[in-house]
Coordinates of C-alpha atoms in Angstrom, one line a residue:
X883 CA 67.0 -35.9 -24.3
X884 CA 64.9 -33.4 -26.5
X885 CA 66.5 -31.0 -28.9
X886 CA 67.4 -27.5 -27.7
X887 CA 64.6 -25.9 -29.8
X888 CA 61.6 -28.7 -29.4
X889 CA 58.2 -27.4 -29.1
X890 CA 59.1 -23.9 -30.7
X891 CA 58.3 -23.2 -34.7
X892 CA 60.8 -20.7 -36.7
X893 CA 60.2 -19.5 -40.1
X894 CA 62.9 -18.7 -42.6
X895 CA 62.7 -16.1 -44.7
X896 CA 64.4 -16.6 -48.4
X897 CA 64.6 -20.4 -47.3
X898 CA 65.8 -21.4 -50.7
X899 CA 68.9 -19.4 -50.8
X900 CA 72.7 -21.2 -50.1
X901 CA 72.3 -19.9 -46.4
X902 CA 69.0 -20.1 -45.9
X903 CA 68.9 -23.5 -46.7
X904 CA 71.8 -24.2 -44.4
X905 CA 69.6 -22.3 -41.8
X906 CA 66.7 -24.7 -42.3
X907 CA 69.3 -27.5 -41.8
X908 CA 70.4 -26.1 -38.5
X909 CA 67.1 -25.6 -37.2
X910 CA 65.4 -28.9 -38.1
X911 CA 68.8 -29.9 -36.0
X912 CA 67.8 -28.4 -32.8
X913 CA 64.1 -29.5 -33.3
X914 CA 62.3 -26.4 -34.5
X915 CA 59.1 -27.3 -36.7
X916 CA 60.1 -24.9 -39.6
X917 CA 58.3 -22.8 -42.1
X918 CA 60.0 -22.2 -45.0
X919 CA 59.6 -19.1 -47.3
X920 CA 60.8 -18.6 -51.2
X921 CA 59.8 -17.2 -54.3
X922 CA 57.9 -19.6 -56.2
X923 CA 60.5 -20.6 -59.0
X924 CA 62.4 -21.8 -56.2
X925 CA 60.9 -24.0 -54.5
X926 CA 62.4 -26.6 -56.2
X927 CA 64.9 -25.8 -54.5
X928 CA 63.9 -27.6 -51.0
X929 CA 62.8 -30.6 -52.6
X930 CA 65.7 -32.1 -50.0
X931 CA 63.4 -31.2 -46.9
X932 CA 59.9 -32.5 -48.5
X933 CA 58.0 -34.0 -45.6
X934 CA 60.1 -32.0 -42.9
X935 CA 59.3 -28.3 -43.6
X936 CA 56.2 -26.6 -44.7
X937 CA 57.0 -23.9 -47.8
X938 CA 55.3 -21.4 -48.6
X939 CA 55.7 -19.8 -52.0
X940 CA 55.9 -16.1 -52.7
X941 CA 57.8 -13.0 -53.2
X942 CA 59.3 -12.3 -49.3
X943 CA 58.4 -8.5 -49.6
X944 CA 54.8 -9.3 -49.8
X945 CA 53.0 -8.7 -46.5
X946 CA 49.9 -10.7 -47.0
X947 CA 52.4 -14.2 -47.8
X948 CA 54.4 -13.0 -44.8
X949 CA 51.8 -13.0 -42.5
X950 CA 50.6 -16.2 -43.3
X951 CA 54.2 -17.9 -43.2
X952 CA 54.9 -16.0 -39.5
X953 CA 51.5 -16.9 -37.8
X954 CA 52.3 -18.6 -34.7
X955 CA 56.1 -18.7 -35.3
X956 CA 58.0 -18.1 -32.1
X957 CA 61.3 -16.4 -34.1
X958 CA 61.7 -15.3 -38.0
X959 CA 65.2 -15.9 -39.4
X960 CA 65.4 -13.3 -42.8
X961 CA 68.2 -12.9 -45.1
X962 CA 67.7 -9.6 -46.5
X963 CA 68.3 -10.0 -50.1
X964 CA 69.0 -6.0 -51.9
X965 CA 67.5 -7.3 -55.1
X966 CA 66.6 -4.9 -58.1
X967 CA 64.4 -1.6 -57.5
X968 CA 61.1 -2.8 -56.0
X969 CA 62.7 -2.4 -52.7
X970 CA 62.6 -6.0 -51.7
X971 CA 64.9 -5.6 -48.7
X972 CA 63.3 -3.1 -46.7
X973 CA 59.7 -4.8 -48.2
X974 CA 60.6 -7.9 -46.7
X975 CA 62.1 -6.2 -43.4
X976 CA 58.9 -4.6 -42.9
X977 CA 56.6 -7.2 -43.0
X978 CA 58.0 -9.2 -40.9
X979 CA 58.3 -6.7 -38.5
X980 CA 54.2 -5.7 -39.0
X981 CA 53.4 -9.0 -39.2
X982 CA 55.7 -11.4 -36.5
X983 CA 54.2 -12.0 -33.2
X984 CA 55.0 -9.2 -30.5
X985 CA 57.6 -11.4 -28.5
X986 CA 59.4 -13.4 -31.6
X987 CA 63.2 -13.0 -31.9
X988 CA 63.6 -11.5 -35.4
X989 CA 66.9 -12.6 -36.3
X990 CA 68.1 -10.8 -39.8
X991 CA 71.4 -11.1 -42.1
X992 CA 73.2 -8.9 -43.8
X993 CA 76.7 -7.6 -44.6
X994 CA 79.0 -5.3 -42.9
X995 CA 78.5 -2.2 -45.2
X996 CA 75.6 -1.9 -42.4
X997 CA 76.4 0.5 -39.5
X998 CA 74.3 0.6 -36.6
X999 CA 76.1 3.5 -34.6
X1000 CA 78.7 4.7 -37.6
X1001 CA 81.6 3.6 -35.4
X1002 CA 82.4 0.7 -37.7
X1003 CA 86.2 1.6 -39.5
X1004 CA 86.2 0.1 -43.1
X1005 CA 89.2 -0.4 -45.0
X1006 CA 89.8 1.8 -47.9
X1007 CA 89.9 -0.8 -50.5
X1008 CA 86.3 -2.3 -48.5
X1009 CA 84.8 1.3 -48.9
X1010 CA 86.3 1.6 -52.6
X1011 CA 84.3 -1.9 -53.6
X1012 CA 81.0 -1.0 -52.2
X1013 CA 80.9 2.3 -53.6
X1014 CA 82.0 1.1 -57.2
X1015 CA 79.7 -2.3 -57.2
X1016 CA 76.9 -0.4 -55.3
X1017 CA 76.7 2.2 -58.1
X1018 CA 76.9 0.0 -61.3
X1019 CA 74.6 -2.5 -59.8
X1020 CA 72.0 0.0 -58.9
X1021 CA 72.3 1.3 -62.1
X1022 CA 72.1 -2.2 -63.6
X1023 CA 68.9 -2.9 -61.4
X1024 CA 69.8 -6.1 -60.4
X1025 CA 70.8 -4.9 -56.6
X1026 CA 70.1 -2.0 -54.3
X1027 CA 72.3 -1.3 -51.6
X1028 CA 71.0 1.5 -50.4
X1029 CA 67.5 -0.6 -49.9
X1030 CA 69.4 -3.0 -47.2
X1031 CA 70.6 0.4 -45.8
X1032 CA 67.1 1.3 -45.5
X1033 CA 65.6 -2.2 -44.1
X1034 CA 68.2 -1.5 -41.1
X1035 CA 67.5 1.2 -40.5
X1036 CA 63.6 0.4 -39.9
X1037 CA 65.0 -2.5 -38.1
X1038 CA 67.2 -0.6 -35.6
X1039 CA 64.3 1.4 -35.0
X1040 CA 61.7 -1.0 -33.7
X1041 CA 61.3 -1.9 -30.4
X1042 CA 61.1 -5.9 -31.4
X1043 CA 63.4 -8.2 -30.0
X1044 CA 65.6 -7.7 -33.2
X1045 CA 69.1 -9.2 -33.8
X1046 CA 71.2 -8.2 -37.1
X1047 CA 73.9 -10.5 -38.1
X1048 CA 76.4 -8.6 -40.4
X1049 CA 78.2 -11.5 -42.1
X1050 CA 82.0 -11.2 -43.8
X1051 CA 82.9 -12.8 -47.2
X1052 CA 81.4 -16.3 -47.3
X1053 CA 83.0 -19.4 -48.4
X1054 CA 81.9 -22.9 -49.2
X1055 CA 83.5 -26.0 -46.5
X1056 CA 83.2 -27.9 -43.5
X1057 CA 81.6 -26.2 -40.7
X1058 CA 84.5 -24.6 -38.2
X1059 CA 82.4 -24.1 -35.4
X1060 CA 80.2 -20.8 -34.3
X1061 CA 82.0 -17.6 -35.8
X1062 CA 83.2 -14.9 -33.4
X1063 CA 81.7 -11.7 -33.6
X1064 CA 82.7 -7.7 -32.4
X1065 CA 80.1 -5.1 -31.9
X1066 CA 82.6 -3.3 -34.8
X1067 CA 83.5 -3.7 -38.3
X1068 CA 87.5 -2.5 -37.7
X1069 CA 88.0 -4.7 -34.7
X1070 CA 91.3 -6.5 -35.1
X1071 CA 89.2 -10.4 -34.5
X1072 CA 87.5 -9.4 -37.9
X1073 CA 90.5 -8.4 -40.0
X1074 CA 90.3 -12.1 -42.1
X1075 CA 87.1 -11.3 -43.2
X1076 CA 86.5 -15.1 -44.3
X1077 CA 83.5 -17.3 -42.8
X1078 CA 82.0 -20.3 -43.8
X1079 CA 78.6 -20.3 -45.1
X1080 CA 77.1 -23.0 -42.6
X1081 CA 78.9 -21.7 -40.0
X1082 CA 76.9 -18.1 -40.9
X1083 CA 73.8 -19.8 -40.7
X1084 CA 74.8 -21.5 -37.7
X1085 CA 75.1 -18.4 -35.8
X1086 CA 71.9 -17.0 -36.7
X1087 CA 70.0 -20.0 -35.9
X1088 CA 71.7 -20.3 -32.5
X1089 CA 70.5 -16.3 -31.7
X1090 CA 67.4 -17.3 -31.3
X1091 CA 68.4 -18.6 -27.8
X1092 CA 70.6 -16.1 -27.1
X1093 CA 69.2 -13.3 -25.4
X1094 CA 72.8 -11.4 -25.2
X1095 CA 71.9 -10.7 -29.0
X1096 CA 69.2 -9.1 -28.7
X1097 CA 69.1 -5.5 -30.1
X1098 CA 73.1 -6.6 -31.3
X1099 CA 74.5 -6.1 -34.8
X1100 CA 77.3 -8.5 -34.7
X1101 CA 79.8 -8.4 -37.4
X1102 CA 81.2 -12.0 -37.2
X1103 CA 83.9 -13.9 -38.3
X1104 CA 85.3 -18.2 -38.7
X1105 CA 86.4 -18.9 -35.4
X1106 CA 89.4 -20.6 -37.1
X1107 CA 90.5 -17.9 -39.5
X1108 CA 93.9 -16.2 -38.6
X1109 CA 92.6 -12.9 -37.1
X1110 CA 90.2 -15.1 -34.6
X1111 CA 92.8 -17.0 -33.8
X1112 CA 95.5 -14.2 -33.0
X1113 CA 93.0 -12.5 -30.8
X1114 CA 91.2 -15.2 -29.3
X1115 CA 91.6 -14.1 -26.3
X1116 CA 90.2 -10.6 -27.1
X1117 CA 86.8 -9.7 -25.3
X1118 CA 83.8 -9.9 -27.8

Protein backbone atom coordinates (compact mmCIF):
# COMPACT_ATOMS: atom_id res chain seq x y z
CA UNK A 1 0.00 0.00 0.00
CA UNK A 2 1.30 3.51 -1.17
CA UNK A 3 1.85 6.25 1.27
CA UNK A 4 -0.99 8.69 2.06
CA UNK A 5 0.78 11.57 0.23
CA UNK A 6 2.43 9.55 -2.95
CA UNK A 7 2.39 11.29 -6.20
CA UNK A 8 1.91 14.91 -4.53
CA UNK A 9 5.27 17.35 -4.00
CA UNK A 10 5.20 19.79 -0.78
CA UNK A 11 7.73 22.37 -0.19
CA UNK A 12 8.87 23.54 3.17
CA UNK A 13 9.56 26.85 3.88
CA UNK A 14 12.57 27.53 6.58
CA UNK A 15 13.31 23.65 6.12
CA UNK A 16 16.35 23.87 8.24
CA UNK A 17 14.76 25.03 11.38
CA UNK A 18 14.09 22.32 14.59
CA UNK A 19 10.45 22.07 13.16
CA UNK A 20 10.90 22.37 9.83
CA UNK A 21 13.15 19.76 9.79
CA UNK A 22 10.77 17.49 11.75
CA UNK A 23 8.18 18.63 8.96
CA UNK A 24 10.40 17.34 6.16
CA UNK A 25 10.66 14.11 8.26
CA UNK A 26 6.91 13.72 8.44
CA UNK A 27 6.38 14.38 4.93
CA UNK A 28 9.05 12.12 3.29
CA UNK A 29 6.82 9.69 5.79
CA UNK A 30 3.71 9.96 4.00
CA UNK A 31 5.51 9.95 0.56
CA UNK A 32 5.54 13.51 -0.54
CA UNK A 33 8.67 14.33 -2.99
CA UNK A 34 9.78 17.48 -0.89
CA UNK A 35 11.38 20.75 -1.66
CA UNK A 36 13.19 22.11 0.85
CA UNK A 37 13.92 25.83 1.53
CA UNK A 38 16.71 27.64 3.90
CA UNK A 39 18.96 30.40 4.05
CA UNK A 40 22.11 29.40 2.64
CA UNK A 41 24.37 29.07 5.88
CA UNK A 42 22.04 26.53 6.72
CA UNK A 43 21.96 24.13 4.53
CA UNK A 44 24.28 22.23 6.29
CA UNK A 45 21.86 21.73 8.15
CA UNK A 46 19.85 18.91 6.03
CA UNK A 47 22.89 17.19 5.27
CA UNK A 48 20.62 14.10 6.97
CA UNK A 49 18.12 14.19 3.99
CA UNK A 50 20.95 14.38 0.99
CA UNK A 51 19.58 12.26 -1.80
CA UNK A 52 15.82 12.48 -0.51
CA UNK A 53 14.99 16.24 -0.65
CA UNK A 54 15.95 18.85 -3.18
CA UNK A 55 17.10 22.40 -1.25
CA UNK A 56 17.13 25.27 -2.37
CA UNK A 57 19.15 27.95 -0.78
CA UNK A 58 18.05 31.57 -0.10
CA UNK A 59 16.64 34.12 2.13
CA UNK A 60 12.56 32.76 2.45
CA UNK A 61 11.34 36.50 2.01
CA UNK A 62 12.68 36.61 -1.42
CA UNK A 63 10.01 36.17 -4.09
CA UNK A 64 12.15 35.27 -7.06
CA UNK A 65 13.83 31.98 -4.78
CA UNK A 66 10.20 31.36 -3.70
CA UNK A 67 8.84 30.98 -6.86
CA UNK A 68 11.28 28.73 -7.97
CA UNK A 69 11.14 26.40 -4.77
CA UNK A 70 6.96 26.39 -5.10
CA UNK A 71 6.67 25.63 -8.92
CA UNK A 72 4.60 22.74 -9.28
CA UNK A 73 4.25 22.07 -5.53
CA UNK A 74 0.77 20.85 -4.62
CA UNK A 75 0.92 22.49 -0.73
CA UNK A 76 3.68 24.93 0.91
CA UNK A 77 4.28 24.20 4.63
CA UNK A 78 6.00 27.91 6.05
CA UNK A 79 7.15 28.63 9.50
CA UNK A 80 6.94 32.20 9.75
CA UNK A 81 10.04 33.20 11.34
CA UNK A 82 9.59 37.34 12.90
CA UNK A 83 13.37 37.81 12.41
CA UNK A 84 15.02 41.39 12.69
CA UNK A 85 13.52 44.56 10.63
CA UNK A 86 13.59 43.60 6.98
CA UNK A 87 10.20 42.19 7.50
CA UNK A 88 11.02 38.64 6.79
CA UNK A 89 7.69 37.26 8.04
CA UNK A 90 5.22 39.02 6.13
CA UNK A 91 8.10 38.91 3.06
CA UNK A 92 8.01 35.36 3.24
CA UNK A 93 4.07 35.19 3.74
CA UNK A 94 3.69 37.04 0.70
CA UNK A 95 5.56 35.31 -1.71
CA UNK A 96 4.31 32.35 -1.20
CA UNK A 97 1.03 33.54 -1.45
CA UNK A 98 1.97 35.46 -5.07
CA UNK A 99 3.88 32.79 -6.02
CA UNK A 100 2.05 29.06 -4.89
CA UNK A 101 -0.18 27.55 -7.36
CA UNK A 102 -3.89 28.72 -7.28
CA UNK A 103 -5.22 25.43 -5.60
CA UNK A 104 -2.18 24.54 -3.08
CA UNK A 105 -2.92 24.18 0.65
CA UNK A 106 -0.71 26.89 2.24
CA UNK A 107 -0.22 25.57 5.54
CA UNK A 108 1.66 28.32 7.88
CA UNK A 109 2.97 28.35 11.71
CA UNK A 110 2.95 30.58 14.16
CA UNK A 111 2.26 31.30 17.78
CA UNK A 112 -0.80 32.16 19.63
CA UNK A 113 -0.17 35.97 20.15
CA UNK A 114 -1.98 35.67 16.54
CA UNK A 115 -5.77 36.47 16.59
CA UNK A 116 -7.83 35.84 13.76
CA UNK A 117 -11.27 37.21 15.09
CA UNK A 118 -9.79 38.94 18.55
CA UNK A 119 -11.90 36.40 20.57
CA UNK A 120 -8.81 34.64 21.73
CA UNK A 121 -8.63 35.35 25.97
CA UNK A 122 -4.80 35.52 27.01
CA UNK A 123 -3.71 35.18 30.35
CA UNK A 124 -2.36 38.19 31.99
CA UNK A 125 1.05 36.98 32.72
CA UNK A 126 0.87 35.57 28.54
CA UNK A 127 -0.08 39.21 27.54
CA UNK A 128 2.65 40.71 30.13
CA UNK A 129 5.50 38.44 28.32
CA UNK A 130 4.66 39.37 24.81
CA UNK A 131 4.47 42.85 25.40
CA UNK A 132 7.77 43.03 27.48
CA UNK A 133 9.88 40.56 24.99
CA UNK A 134 8.06 42.05 21.89
CA UNK A 135 9.30 45.54 22.86
CA UNK A 136 13.04 44.81 23.79
CA UNK A 137 13.48 42.47 21.02
CA UNK A 138 12.18 44.96 18.44
CA UNK A 139 14.27 47.33 19.80
CA UNK A 140 17.13 44.85 19.85
CA UNK A 141 16.39 44.06 16.04
CA UNK A 142 16.77 40.61 16.32
CA UNK A 143 12.74 39.90 16.25
CA UNK A 144 9.61 41.70 15.04
CA UNK A 145 6.40 40.69 16.38
CA UNK A 146 4.45 42.94 14.94
CA UNK A 147 5.79 41.69 11.39
CA UNK A 148 4.13 38.02 12.09
CA UNK A 149 1.13 40.17 13.09
CA UNK A 150 1.29 41.61 9.75
CA UNK A 151 1.97 38.27 7.62
CA UNK A 152 -1.50 37.09 9.20
CA UNK A 153 -3.07 39.39 8.58
CA UNK A 154 -2.29 39.22 4.65
CA UNK A 155 -2.86 35.60 5.17
CA UNK A 156 -6.37 35.85 6.58
CA UNK A 157 -7.13 38.01 3.80
CA UNK A 158 -6.46 35.86 0.80
CA UNK A 159 -8.85 33.78 -0.66
CA UNK A 160 -6.10 30.75 -0.85
CA UNK A 161 -6.80 27.59 0.67
CA UNK A 162 -4.84 28.91 3.76
CA UNK A 163 -4.49 27.07 7.08
CA UNK A 164 -2.57 28.88 10.26
CA UNK A 165 -1.35 26.64 12.93
CA UNK A 166 -0.89 28.72 16.16
CA UNK A 167 1.48 26.56 18.12
CA UNK A 168 1.91 26.71 22.34
CA UNK A 169 5.32 26.46 24.06
CA UNK A 170 7.40 23.69 22.36
CA UNK A 171 9.34 21.01 23.97
CA UNK A 172 11.83 18.53 22.92
CA UNK A 173 10.56 14.28 23.30
CA UNK A 174 8.95 11.50 21.91
CA UNK A 175 6.16 12.22 19.72
CA UNK A 176 2.62 11.95 21.78
CA UNK A 177 0.47 11.68 19.00
CA UNK A 178 -1.48 14.62 16.84
CA UNK A 179 -2.07 17.65 19.24
CA UNK A 180 -5.64 18.81 19.90
CA UNK A 181 -6.54 22.15 18.82
CA UNK A 182 -9.60 24.94 19.73
CA UNK A 183 -10.64 27.64 17.33
CA UNK A 184 -9.53 29.88 20.70
CA UNK A 185 -6.55 30.78 22.60
CA UNK A 186 -8.61 30.71 26.32
CA UNK A 187 -10.32 27.42 25.66
CA UNK A 188 -9.90 25.26 28.75
CA UNK A 189 -8.19 22.00 26.30
CA UNK A 190 -5.27 24.68 25.80
CA UNK A 191 -4.70 25.74 29.42
CA UNK A 192 -1.18 23.41 29.58
CA UNK A 193 0.16 25.25 26.96
CA UNK A 194 2.97 22.42 26.38
CA UNK A 195 3.41 20.50 22.88
CA UNK A 196 6.06 18.55 21.50
CA UNK A 197 7.98 19.90 18.67
CA UNK A 198 7.43 16.79 16.30
CA UNK A 199 4.16 16.40 17.25
CA UNK A 200 3.77 20.44 15.98
CA UNK A 201 5.10 19.52 12.81
CA UNK A 202 3.07 16.55 12.72
CA UNK A 203 -0.01 18.45 12.70
CA UNK A 204 0.86 20.78 10.04
CA UNK A 205 2.03 18.14 7.77
CA UNK A 206 -1.15 16.17 8.27
CA UNK A 207 -3.42 19.63 7.24
CA UNK A 208 -2.52 19.28 4.05
CA UNK A 209 -5.17 16.48 3.81
CA UNK A 210 -7.46 17.92 5.84
CA UNK A 211 -9.88 20.00 4.23
CA UNK A 212 -11.70 20.79 7.83
CA UNK A 213 -8.62 23.22 8.12
CA UNK A 214 -8.90 25.09 5.66
CA UNK A 215 -9.31 28.84 6.24
CA UNK A 216 -8.76 27.55 10.42
CA UNK A 217 -6.31 29.07 12.81
CA UNK A 218 -6.02 26.27 15.21
CA UNK A 219 -4.35 26.94 18.46
CA UNK A 220 -3.18 23.48 19.38
CA UNK A 221 -2.02 21.65 22.15
CA UNK A 222 -0.07 17.67 23.29
CA UNK A 223 -2.85 15.50 23.17
CA UNK A 224 -1.39 13.97 26.40
CA UNK A 225 -0.76 17.12 28.44
CA UNK A 226 -3.12 17.55 31.53
CA UNK A 227 -5.62 20.14 30.09
CA UNK A 228 -6.23 17.65 26.84
CA UNK A 229 -6.67 15.08 28.88
CA UNK A 230 -9.31 16.68 31.49
CA UNK A 231 -11.30 17.81 28.50
CA UNK A 232 -10.91 15.22 26.16
CA UNK A 233 -14.08 14.84 25.69
CA UNK A 234 -14.70 18.63 24.92
CA UNK A 235 -15.83 19.40 21.19
CA UNK A 236 -12.83 20.88 19.18
Amino acid sequence: MEPIGSGKKVCVVGASGKLGRYMVRHALDRGYEVVGVCRERSVTKLAGFEGLITVIPGDTNTPAIIARAVRGCDAVLTVLVPWGRKRYASGTAQAVLDHAREDARLVFSCGWHITRDGKDVYPRAFKLYAAVFGRLAKIAGVVDVDDQVEACRRIFASDTRWTVVRGSDLEEGESQGLPVWSRHVGDPILASNLTRRVDYARFMVEAVEDDDLVHEAPAIVGRLTPSALAHAGDPA
